[in-house]
XYZ file of C-alpha atoms in Angstrom:
666
model
C -12.521 6.136 39.077
C -9.240 6.709 41.253
C -8.346 2.843 40.883
C -8.849 3.294 36.895
C -6.386 6.155 37.260
C -3.699 4.065 38.900
C -4.244 1.698 36.646
C -0.862 1.181 34.969
C -1.034 2.446 31.111
C 0.879 -0.345 29.554
C -2.485 -2.785 30.905
C -5.123 -0.169 30.098
C -4.677 -0.518 25.936
C -1.601 -1.800 24.480
C -2.203 -0.772 21.174
C -3.691 2.033 19.059
C -4.484 -0.898 16.066
C -6.774 -2.639 18.280
C -9.468 -0.299 18.134
C -9.668 -0.354 14.640
C -11.450 -3.860 14.933
C -15.300 -4.257 13.584
C -17.342 -7.059 12.437
C -17.650 -7.109 8.671
C -17.309 -9.375 5.851
C -16.583 -9.334 2.189
C -18.363 -11.285 -0.289
C -16.404 -14.055 -2.273
C -15.129 -13.597 -5.760
C -14.049 -16.537 -7.903
C -12.352 -14.733 -10.520
C -11.876 -17.727 -13.589
C -8.139 -16.123 -14.505
C -6.968 -16.418 -10.951
C -4.765 -19.400 -10.130
C -2.178 -20.683 -8.002
C 1.494 -20.129 -9.591
C 1.527 -24.565 -9.038
C -0.600 -24.544 -12.251
C 1.574 -22.190 -13.905
C 3.352 -23.745 -16.969
C 7.506 -23.521 -16.933
C 7.756 -21.245 -19.746
C 4.930 -18.387 -20.607
C 4.844 -15.784 -23.099
C 2.585 -12.308 -22.152
C 2.971 -8.694 -23.882
C 3.078 -7.091 -19.911
C 4.255 -8.576 -16.579
C 3.239 -6.811 -13.670
C 4.987 -8.093 -10.596
C 2.829 -7.407 -7.385
C -0.763 -7.814 -7.674
C -1.335 -4.721 -5.120
C -2.807 -1.368 -4.783
C -1.508 -0.441 -8.241
C -1.064 -3.419 -9.709
C -4.481 -5.060 -9.800
C -5.922 -1.806 -11.729
C -3.370 -1.694 -14.031
C -3.495 -5.204 -15.104
C -7.462 -4.407 -15.462
C -6.699 -1.772 -17.731
C -4.219 -3.124 -20.003
C -5.249 -6.032 -20.341
C -8.058 -4.935 -22.178
C -6.196 -4.747 -25.244
C -3.286 -6.934 -24.549
C -2.050 -10.194 -22.691
C -0.994 -9.373 -19.173
C 0.476 -11.779 -16.725
C -0.004 -10.593 -12.807
C 1.983 -12.033 -10.320
C 1.118 -11.856 -6.186
C 3.710 -13.335 -3.570
C 0.203 -13.683 -1.509
C -2.931 -15.367 -1.819
C -6.553 -14.617 -2.581
C -8.043 -12.219 0.039
C -11.967 -13.975 -1.070
C -12.591 -16.574 1.318
C -9.501 -15.653 3.563
C -11.644 -14.464 7.040
C -8.360 -12.627 8.110
C -8.988 -10.251 5.482
C -12.733 -10.620 4.862
C -13.630 -10.502 8.599
C -12.989 -7.074 10.524
C -12.400 -8.400 13.646
C -9.447 -10.183 12.397
C -7.548 -6.785 11.699
C -5.692 -6.965 14.676
C -4.439 -10.614 15.024
C -3.663 -10.279 11.231
C -1.092 -7.818 11.833
C -0.288 -9.674 14.663
C 0.019 -12.816 12.771
C 3.849 -13.413 11.769
C 3.156 -16.792 10.240
C 4.691 -17.782 6.590
C 1.234 -17.539 5.643
C -0.259 -14.397 6.959
C -1.527 -11.697 4.411
C 0.872 -9.433 6.670
C 4.559 -9.494 7.014
C 5.712 -7.572 9.942
C 8.833 -5.861 9.555
C 10.817 -3.797 12.115
C 12.562 -0.546 10.719
C 16.156 0.163 11.837
C 14.491 2.906 13.766
C 12.572 0.340 15.999
C 9.310 1.237 14.343
C 7.218 -1.755 14.386
C 5.548 -1.972 10.569
C 3.420 -4.156 8.275
C 3.549 -5.172 4.732
C 0.891 -6.444 2.671
C 1.513 -10.020 1.277
C -2.440 -10.647 -0.643
C -3.756 -10.127 -3.848
C -5.329 -6.471 -3.563
C -2.164 -5.247 -1.554
C -2.521 -3.130 1.587
C -6.512 -2.036 0.810
C -6.694 -5.845 2.477
C -5.309 -5.027 5.650
C -5.612 -1.382 6.509
C -8.511 1.283 7.601
C -9.881 1.752 4.841
C -9.824 5.413 5.010
C -10.156 6.539 1.857
C -9.410 10.546 0.331
C -7.842 11.681 -2.653
C -4.260 13.511 -3.112
C -4.763 17.505 -3.778
C -4.662 18.872 -6.955
C -1.913 20.841 -6.424
C -0.012 17.719 -5.492
C -1.145 16.131 -8.494
C -0.297 19.385 -10.895
C 3.314 19.254 -8.621
C 3.605 15.370 -9.827
C 2.723 16.260 -13.836
C -0.040 14.377 -14.233
C -2.889 15.423 -16.151
C -5.770 16.888 -13.622
C -8.916 15.810 -15.531
C -7.146 12.390 -16.523
C -6.694 11.999 -12.549
C -9.798 12.775 -11.980
C -11.589 10.328 -14.288
C -9.130 7.489 -12.971
C -10.278 8.458 -9.343
C -13.738 8.062 -10.162
C -13.488 4.870 -12.021
C -11.887 3.279 -9.201
C -14.808 4.751 -6.398
C -17.637 3.033 -8.518
C -16.198 0.039 -7.232
C -14.677 0.698 -3.676
C -15.528 3.957 -2.119
C -18.562 4.852 0.116
C -19.680 7.166 2.247
C -19.403 6.170 6.142
C -21.893 7.334 8.684
C -20.589 8.714 11.582
C -21.599 7.341 15.177
C -21.302 9.919 18.399
C -17.480 9.558 19.037
C -16.676 10.391 15.400
C -19.392 13.147 15.465
C -17.811 14.596 18.483
C -14.314 14.800 16.993
C -15.696 16.285 13.855
C -16.812 19.226 16.032
C -14.361 19.517 18.270
C -11.832 20.281 15.338
C -13.924 22.754 14.094
C -14.213 24.168 18.057
C -10.434 23.972 17.697
C -10.075 26.268 14.582
C -9.469 23.612 12.178
C -11.877 25.154 9.839
C -14.163 25.283 7.595
C -16.792 22.201 7.681
C -16.211 20.528 4.390
C -18.679 17.861 4.955
C -18.456 14.730 3.425
C -15.945 14.536 0.227
C -13.310 12.544 -1.318
C -11.693 15.881 -2.056
C -8.855 16.940 -0.154
C -9.468 20.240 1.255
C -8.255 22.451 4.162
C -10.505 22.250 6.994
C -12.779 19.232 8.322
C -14.042 16.949 6.412
C -15.436 13.130 6.349
C -13.453 11.135 3.850
C -14.361 7.814 2.100
C -14.494 4.177 3.040
C -13.448 1.353 1.413
C -16.185 -0.518 3.594
C -19.786 -0.132 2.441
C -22.854 0.453 4.573
C -22.926 -3.745 4.966
C -19.781 -3.300 6.553
C -17.480 -5.034 3.424
C -14.451 -4.481 2.874
C -14.134 -3.545 -0.994
C -10.091 -3.859 -1.846
C -8.079 -3.055 -4.848
C -8.475 -6.617 -5.923
C -11.954 -5.679 -7.019
C -10.761 -3.796 -9.476
C -9.849 -6.619 -11.342
C -14.036 -7.074 -12.200
C -13.060 -4.356 -14.771
C -10.347 -6.775 -16.675
C -11.174 -8.783 -19.862
C -10.827 -12.492 -18.644
C -8.722 -13.458 -21.804
C -6.715 -10.889 -21.552
C -5.433 -11.672 -17.920
C -3.576 -14.511 -15.888
C -3.250 -14.328 -12.208
C -1.192 -16.145 -10.143
C -1.151 -16.619 -6.622
C 1.952 -17.052 -4.335
C 3.981 -16.575 -6.932
C 7.257 -15.423 -5.375
C 9.727 -13.293 -8.238
C 13.178 -13.740 -7.777
C 14.633 -11.675 -10.401
C 13.980 -9.657 -13.696
C 15.927 -11.205 -16.580
C 17.789 -8.552 -18.704
C 19.493 -9.005 -22.596
C 23.193 -7.224 -21.885
C 26.010 -6.709 -23.805
C 26.867 -5.865 -27.158
C 27.392 -2.237 -25.942
C 23.541 -1.894 -25.840
C 21.326 -0.917 -22.539
C 20.008 -3.470 -20.571
C 16.163 -4.949 -21.830
C 14.515 -6.671 -19.470
C 12.670 -9.222 -20.860
C 11.582 -11.878 -18.596
C 10.912 -12.868 -15.087
C 12.116 -16.159 -12.979
C 9.818 -16.857 -10.224
C 8.493 -20.321 -7.741
C 5.492 -21.248 -7.048
C 4.826 -22.514 -3.422
C 6.089 -26.025 -3.992
C 9.253 -24.434 -4.645
C 9.311 -25.262 -8.254
C 10.811 -22.455 -10.871
C 8.963 -21.160 -13.528
C 9.945 -18.398 -16.331
C 7.858 -15.489 -18.200
C 8.906 -14.039 -20.729
C 7.784 -11.203 -23.113
C 6.247 -11.994 -26.416
C 7.979 -10.250 -29.764
C 7.388 -6.564 -29.557
C 9.737 -3.470 -28.787
C 6.672 -1.838 -26.811
C 6.311 -4.766 -24.770
C 7.105 -4.473 -20.782
C 7.527 -6.171 -17.277
C 6.589 -3.376 -15.072
C 7.145 -3.333 -10.820
C 4.156 -3.009 -8.731
C 5.946 -5.008 -5.753
C 5.371 -1.596 -3.197
C 8.289 0.431 -1.818
C 9.830 -2.149 0.306
C 9.206 -5.026 -2.844
C 10.427 -2.984 -6.095
C 13.542 -1.315 -4.683
C 14.655 -4.669 -3.303
C 13.447 -6.730 -6.772
C 15.786 -4.050 -8.785
C 18.620 -4.900 -6.997
C 17.986 -8.604 -6.449
C 18.054 -8.176 -9.962
C 21.353 -6.411 -10.395
C 20.068 -2.859 -10.759
C 21.333 -0.604 -7.809
C 24.222 0.834 -5.882
C 27.308 -1.176 -7.281
C 29.148 -1.680 -4.584
C 26.299 -2.984 -2.211
C 25.469 -5.520 -4.949
C 28.649 -7.243 -5.308
C 28.902 -7.621 -1.369
C 25.881 -9.629 -1.801
C 27.813 -11.301 -5.051
C 25.308 -10.314 -7.215
C 26.019 -9.768 -11.381
C 25.749 -6.004 -11.607
C 23.342 -4.811 -14.724
C 23.509 -1.388 -13.596
C 25.026 1.121 -11.506
C 22.225 2.796 -10.076
C 22.816 4.415 -6.598
C 19.267 5.924 -5.889
C 17.762 2.474 -5.497
C 16.477 2.418 -2.260
C 16.586 5.834 -1.308
C 14.545 8.392 -0.479
C 12.495 6.051 1.735
C 10.450 8.032 4.083
C 7.299 7.254 6.382
C 4.844 9.606 7.668
C 5.062 9.850 11.513
C 2.164 9.121 13.183
C 1.593 9.978 16.898
C -1.303 9.819 18.981
C -2.899 10.678 22.749
C -5.318 7.934 24.332
C -8.571 9.617 25.625
C -10.424 7.182 27.799
C -14.126 8.070 27.872
C -16.724 7.567 31.026
C -19.359 7.188 28.311
C -19.860 4.130 25.656
C -18.167 4.619 22.671
C -18.771 3.127 18.961
C -15.996 0.897 17.505
C -15.052 3.014 14.425
C -12.143 3.313 11.942
C -10.355 6.576 10.864
C -13.311 8.697 9.099
C -12.948 12.308 10.208
C -9.667 14.181 9.406
C -8.814 17.942 10.190
C -6.248 19.175 7.438
C -4.332 21.927 8.798
C -2.725 24.755 7.221
C 0.885 23.923 9.087
C 0.624 20.371 7.513
C -0.041 18.039 9.813
C -3.325 15.882 9.547
C -5.901 15.157 12.707
C -7.578 11.975 12.841
C -9.193 9.503 15.488
C -10.687 6.100 15.962
C -12.523 4.560 19.188
C -13.949 1.436 20.317
C -15.841 0.481 23.139
C -13.596 -2.775 23.892
C -10.900 -2.713 21.340
C -9.937 -6.688 22.439
C -12.675 -9.559 22.633
C -15.662 -8.546 22.842
C -15.966 -10.659 26.216
C -18.806 -8.255 27.374
C -21.171 -9.977 24.386
C -19.556 -13.667 25.541
C -19.997 -13.449 29.204
C -23.460 -11.038 29.379
C -21.659 -8.493 31.579
C -19.655 -5.089 30.530
C -18.005 -5.817 34.048
C -16.133 -9.032 32.920
C -17.603 -10.832 35.775
C -17.782 -13.878 33.855
C -15.328 -17.190 34.321
C -15.097 -18.641 30.806
C -13.847 -15.646 28.997
C -12.042 -15.758 25.519
C -8.769 -14.141 25.684
C -8.129 -10.964 24.478
C -5.880 -10.912 21.403
C -3.963 -7.148 21.533
C -2.465 -7.055 17.875
C 0.794 -6.719 17.258
C 2.272 -5.140 20.243
C 0.802 -7.846 23.059
C 3.146 -9.215 24.893
C 2.643 -12.593 23.375
C 4.525 -11.051 19.864
C 7.529 -10.062 22.610
C 6.939 -5.874 21.456
C 6.523 -5.172 25.397
C 8.693 -2.272 25.428
C 9.145 -1.901 28.689
C 10.701 -5.330 29.154
C 14.345 -5.721 28.042
C 14.690 -7.959 25.069
C 16.473 -10.319 27.507
C 13.580 -10.348 29.964
C 10.987 -11.398 27.470
C 11.125 -15.141 28.579
C 7.918 -16.965 28.093
C 6.851 -16.713 31.593
C 7.139 -13.238 31.803
C 4.833 -13.090 28.671
C 2.479 -15.180 30.103
C 2.279 -13.412 33.219
C 1.966 -10.331 31.550
C -1.028 -11.523 29.139
C -2.808 -12.778 32.198
C -2.150 -9.267 33.851
C -4.367 -7.758 30.726
C -6.581 -10.462 29.870
C -7.885 -9.637 34.062
C -8.678 -6.144 33.666
C -12.569 -4.956 33.639
C -14.001 -3.853 30.286
C -14.640 -0.788 31.244
C -10.454 0.002 31.033
C -10.910 -0.507 27.552
C -13.320 2.115 26.808
C -11.982 5.132 25.021
C -10.351 6.186 21.580
C -6.981 7.878 20.066
C -6.649 11.005 18.355
C -3.746 10.834 16.643
C -2.099 13.011 14.065
C 0.026 12.328 10.630
C 3.025 15.036 9.504
C 2.460 15.559 5.828
C 5.632 14.350 3.318
C 7.665 14.281 5.477
C 10.464 15.714 5.128
C 13.003 13.249 6.471
C 14.638 10.335 4.781
C 16.462 7.090 4.981
C 17.554 4.251 2.529
C 16.984 0.590 1.974
C 19.262 -1.960 1.855
C 19.106 -5.879 1.331
C 19.725 -8.323 4.017
C 20.423 -11.302 1.658
C 19.380 -12.504 -1.351
C 16.115 -14.174 -0.309
C 13.226 -12.155 -2.188
C 11.115 -13.410 0.689
C 12.841 -12.075 3.815
C 12.822 -8.147 4.624
C 15.132 -5.583 3.832
C 16.671 -3.275 6.093
C 14.859 0.326 5.728
C 15.840 2.949 7.688
C 13.216 5.814 7.739
C 15.084 8.532 10.015
C 11.664 9.673 11.358
C 11.868 13.278 12.785
C 15.480 13.787 11.090
C 14.346 17.170 9.621
C 13.223 20.049 12.127
C 10.064 20.700 10.109
C 8.663 17.225 11.017
C 9.019 17.654 14.597
C 7.406 21.165 14.391
C 4.552 19.956 12.513
C 4.057 16.937 15.315
C 4.699 19.716 18.534
C 1.784 21.918 15.750
C -0.210 18.858 15.787
C -0.318 17.369 19.337
C -1.214 20.960 20.438
C -4.231 20.705 17.901
C -5.004 17.284 19.619
C -4.928 18.862 23.088
C -7.399 21.664 22.114
C -9.977 19.022 20.678
C -9.861 17.111 23.871
C -10.765 20.384 25.701
C -13.523 21.386 23.687
C -16.994 21.429 24.506
C -17.847 19.174 21.938
C -15.915 16.393 23.478
C -16.585 16.962 26.975
C -18.618 13.788 26.917
C -16.059 11.556 25.903
C -13.315 12.789 28.165
C -12.802 12.618 32.137
C -13.189 15.914 33.890
C -10.082 15.467 36.254
C -7.444 13.495 33.714
C -5.235 16.641 32.813
C -3.851 16.644 29.689
C -0.298 15.855 31.210
C -1.679 12.946 32.504
C -2.713 11.593 29.192
C 0.747 12.607 27.393
C 2.475 10.318 30.338
C 0.041 7.703 30.298
C -0.006 7.149 26.333
C 3.925 7.615 26.385
C 4.036 4.071 28.452
C 2.251 2.539 25.752
C 4.253 -0.345 24.134
C 3.884 1.383 20.421
C 7.622 0.989 19.611
C 10.892 -0.395 20.437
C 12.592 2.734 21.238
C 13.967 3.896 25.073
C 11.625 5.661 26.837
C 12.224 9.409 28.896
C 10.208 10.578 31.619
C 9.715 14.303 30.510
C 6.653 13.969 28.113
C 4.143 16.132 29.668
C 6.921 19.009 29.698
C 8.304 18.200 26.215
C 5.964 17.719 23.292
C 9.003 17.089 20.950
C 10.472 14.504 23.134
C 6.734 12.661 23.214
C 6.880 13.109 19.561
C 10.058 11.417 19.238
C 9.631 8.449 21.936
C 5.626 7.793 20.760
C 6.277 7.200 17.002
C 4.455 4.850 14.971
C 3.520 4.304 11.666
C 0.197 4.302 9.968
C 1.926 2.358 7.131
C 2.350 4.824 4.510
C 5.809 4.456 3.734
C 7.260 5.202 0.087
C 10.270 5.969 -1.994
C 13.031 3.578 -3.362
C 12.129 4.040 -6.645
C 11.501 7.684 -6.745
C 10.373 9.605 -10.095
C 13.208 11.828 -11.018
C 15.935 9.286 -9.114
C 15.355 6.166 -10.633
C 12.327 6.452 -12.808
C 11.706 9.525 -15.365
C 8.048 11.218 -15.342
C 6.868 8.072 -17.490
C 7.783 5.702 -14.528
C 10.538 4.155 -17.081
C 13.529 3.132 -15.408
C 16.044 5.020 -16.170
C 19.394 3.323 -18.068
C 17.289 -0.032 -18.967
C 14.324 -0.499 -21.689
C 11.255 -2.326 -21.287
C 10.757 -2.015 -17.414
C 8.740 0.433 -15.230
C 8.249 0.677 -11.526
C 4.704 1.801 -11.147
C 3.209 1.981 -7.158
C 3.878 3.930 -3.893
C 8.043 3.446 -4.232
C 8.046 6.035 -6.908
C 6.582 8.614 -4.582
C 8.539 11.806 -3.355
C 5.471 12.249 -0.795
C 2.820 11.000 0.579
C -0.561 11.909 -1.166
C -3.008 13.403 0.662
C -4.237 12.745 4.426
C -4.200 8.775 2.895
C -2.421 7.268 -0.122
C -4.415 4.085 -0.899
C -6.874 5.983 -3.128
C -4.031 7.829 -5.105
C -2.022 4.594 -5.516
C -5.287 2.693 -7.262
C -6.017 5.595 -9.187
C -2.153 5.737 -10.699
C -2.401 1.927 -11.602
C -5.404 2.544 -13.458
C -4.309 6.622 -14.963
C -0.922 5.001 -15.919
C -2.478 1.688 -17.635
C -4.903 4.066 -20.034
C -1.799 6.296 -20.675
C 0.247 3.224 -21.804
C -2.540 1.613 -23.768
C -3.672 4.943 -25.552
C 0.461 6.035 -26.401
C 0.559 2.645 -27.782
C -2.300 2.797 -29.504
C -1.546 6.053 -31.257
C 1.927 4.952 -32.122
C 0.761 1.536 -33.381
C -2.095 3.038 -35.583
C 0.051 5.693 -37.387
C 3.070 3.217 -38.512
C 1.059 0.318 -39.568
C -0.055 1.013 -43.023
C -3.212 -0.436 -42.673
C -5.469 0.219 -39.318
C -8.848 -1.994 -38.769
C -10.908 -0.794 -36.494
C -14.511 -1.528 -35.294
C -15.172 1.992 -34.498
C -16.210 4.210 -37.307
C -13.650 7.492 -36.897
C -10.110 8.314 -36.732
C -7.388 7.695 -34.775
C -7.164 11.352 -33.201
C -10.506 10.555 -32.170
C -10.029 7.361 -30.136
C -6.807 9.002 -28.998
C -9.007 11.922 -27.394
C -11.267 9.770 -25.803
C -11.937 10.219 -22.155
C -10.288 7.806 -20.026
C -13.554 6.577 -18.337
C -14.720 5.524 -22.007
C -11.427 4.376 -23.184
C -11.807 0.647 -21.970
C -15.240 0.365 -23.455
C -14.466 1.229 -26.933
C -13.839 -1.834 -29.347
C -10.507 -1.059 -31.295
C -8.879 -3.679 -33.078
C -5.236 -3.066 -34.536
C -4.873 -6.182 -36.020
C -1.884 -7.807 -35.938
C -2.374 -9.695 -39.155
C 0.344 -8.288 -41.606
C -0.820 -6.674 -44.708
C 0.350 -7.461 -48.386
C 3.132 -4.485 -48.139
C 4.232 -5.835 -44.498
C 3.276 -9.696 -44.327
C 4.778 -10.021 -40.438
C 2.443 -7.523 -39.298
C 5.924 -5.632 -37.705
C 5.654 -2.192 -36.838
C 8.070 -0.442 -40.074
C 10.444 0.806 -37.920
C 11.376 -2.398 -36.682
C 14.285 -4.018 -37.413
C 13.607 -6.946 -40.290
C 13.357 -10.508 -38.866
C 16.384 -11.794 -36.980
C 15.961 -15.377 -37.032
C 17.917 -15.893 -40.074
C 21.141 -15.921 -38.014
C 22.369 -18.250 -35.111
C 20.866 -16.660 -31.989
C 22.807 -15.956 -28.302
C 21.911 -14.660 -25.007
C 23.964 -11.605 -25.741
C 21.284 -10.550 -28.945
C 19.357 -7.244 -28.018
C 16.556 -9.181 -29.239
C 17.149 -12.676 -28.621
C 14.089 -13.155 -26.777
C 12.307 -10.545 -28.497
C 12.128 -13.443 -31.259
C 13.167 -16.855 -30.018
C 11.606 -19.072 -27.704
C 13.159 -20.414 -24.632
C 14.433 -23.319 -26.707
C 16.062 -21.346 -29.668
C 13.013 -21.459 -31.918
C 12.433 -18.882 -34.386
C 8.901 -17.030 -33.034
C 8.084 -15.354 -36.066
C 8.161 -17.984 -38.598
């Protein structure tokens, strides 16, 4: 016991991420409408072009495809058949993988906190820890969403990706410990965000298979959608000039072989481009396309389309701080399953693992690690192999020093890696930062600053959350999983030495919880902002100051919803897809002189259908013209402009002419 207590903390555990690993696999899916971008035509036309096949983009594309032709562009590959995504034993190594083909693209914020962004169909749901929970009703109402419609959209998502996890002994002890610490009542299992202690949902089913936002594409109409993988969008194309507002009309993207492709919107003023590229990708792409702070864009010689200073502002990342609790007893490998939702704005969660690195005891047949041919441990994105050993100055991180550190870690007995982390996440947060371009390459990460704990309210919530964690550790319910001679001060000081970020360390952590919060801050991957509602987009997610362009993803959020945003971001894709469909159905139905429908009823009844049933309704708003309107155009649309010579400055040029200048209405 004494030798264990003296073991340097940096060798006891090196990453909170590692204990989220477990052996799971997902079944393969073969979508006939998904293909590599190298097979895309040089020029194509669609009703909707969605940039980003992630947590919001997939449900959005699936919904809009029911009535329209949709192009979904994803810069990464497919999650299906990729063991890095499907097999949860690869969770840590995937986050640590810095190769160009990794599903996770690593970045370090200007604050010095290591982070990751997804690069795969399904987005963050393919590389996260799987916790599923809704936003609170108050959050939904404050944002301005329809409460009944959001619940229908949540259920649409949950029918495919959300499950009830079974708790093991460590998670059960955490649940009881939270209740003993006063985080009451016991709300049992629920997807809902309710004050007290609850068991949340999981995107892992009872067979351990990961279900992601990509699975929601099963709702898509195959003839209505094309999904292009490894399609890297370079910029949005705008029609400008003539004193009119800029109008988005297409995108330029490159395939994995570097070939350029263009996709344009079909004729029709209600057709749109929708950015769903995430909190980093969407503001970055707006800037690269000429929409953003004028001086910043000019510094990169980017042609200004619209001076919009708020693009890239309001960036926020919910700070996470954790306390490592070594256990004398074996513990199950568990992801986040239990959460304590406090009154003061902090969420308490935990994850455990009996061996967070490679399961050597399985290979050698001994829990003490006595075998000589043991596979090397992988300590994830904070391992010496990735150069993130915070206690070693950067200039001293030589290959030889890294190799020595890795070897020292690999020689530790498995017993040193037994235990778990109890963490707190600050709601909101109140602290915000900004995002800027580094260069004009859309594949490179932008520079982002989150300004963790710059607002005193965030720091207060962190301290209060750590105080609750201390009560849980001391609770009778958690006694089985704590060493009696390990004081809270020892746990704080030990945890403070873990290489969780690139910030300098101080030596007063046990005396100052405020300093502990600042020094050990980590991400929980819930960053958001950059295209916020009211600043960059309106309440319908239309980009202010331009036409035919929306942003629908986490970049629009002013605060992170619930304890984990993935459920709400998936819901948002479905919610807005149905809303766009129904509003367009309503507008087109009343502006056409003749409405053909396979459903017996009037248009008011169609619009009144619930979100849950709307995609089952076979409505055919015929685009063929009638005798009084042979072009099939809306009655309020301008006359066919193809009789005059087209110019690039013409507002309707790409709405009515193909790329070669031929009239598309004749």
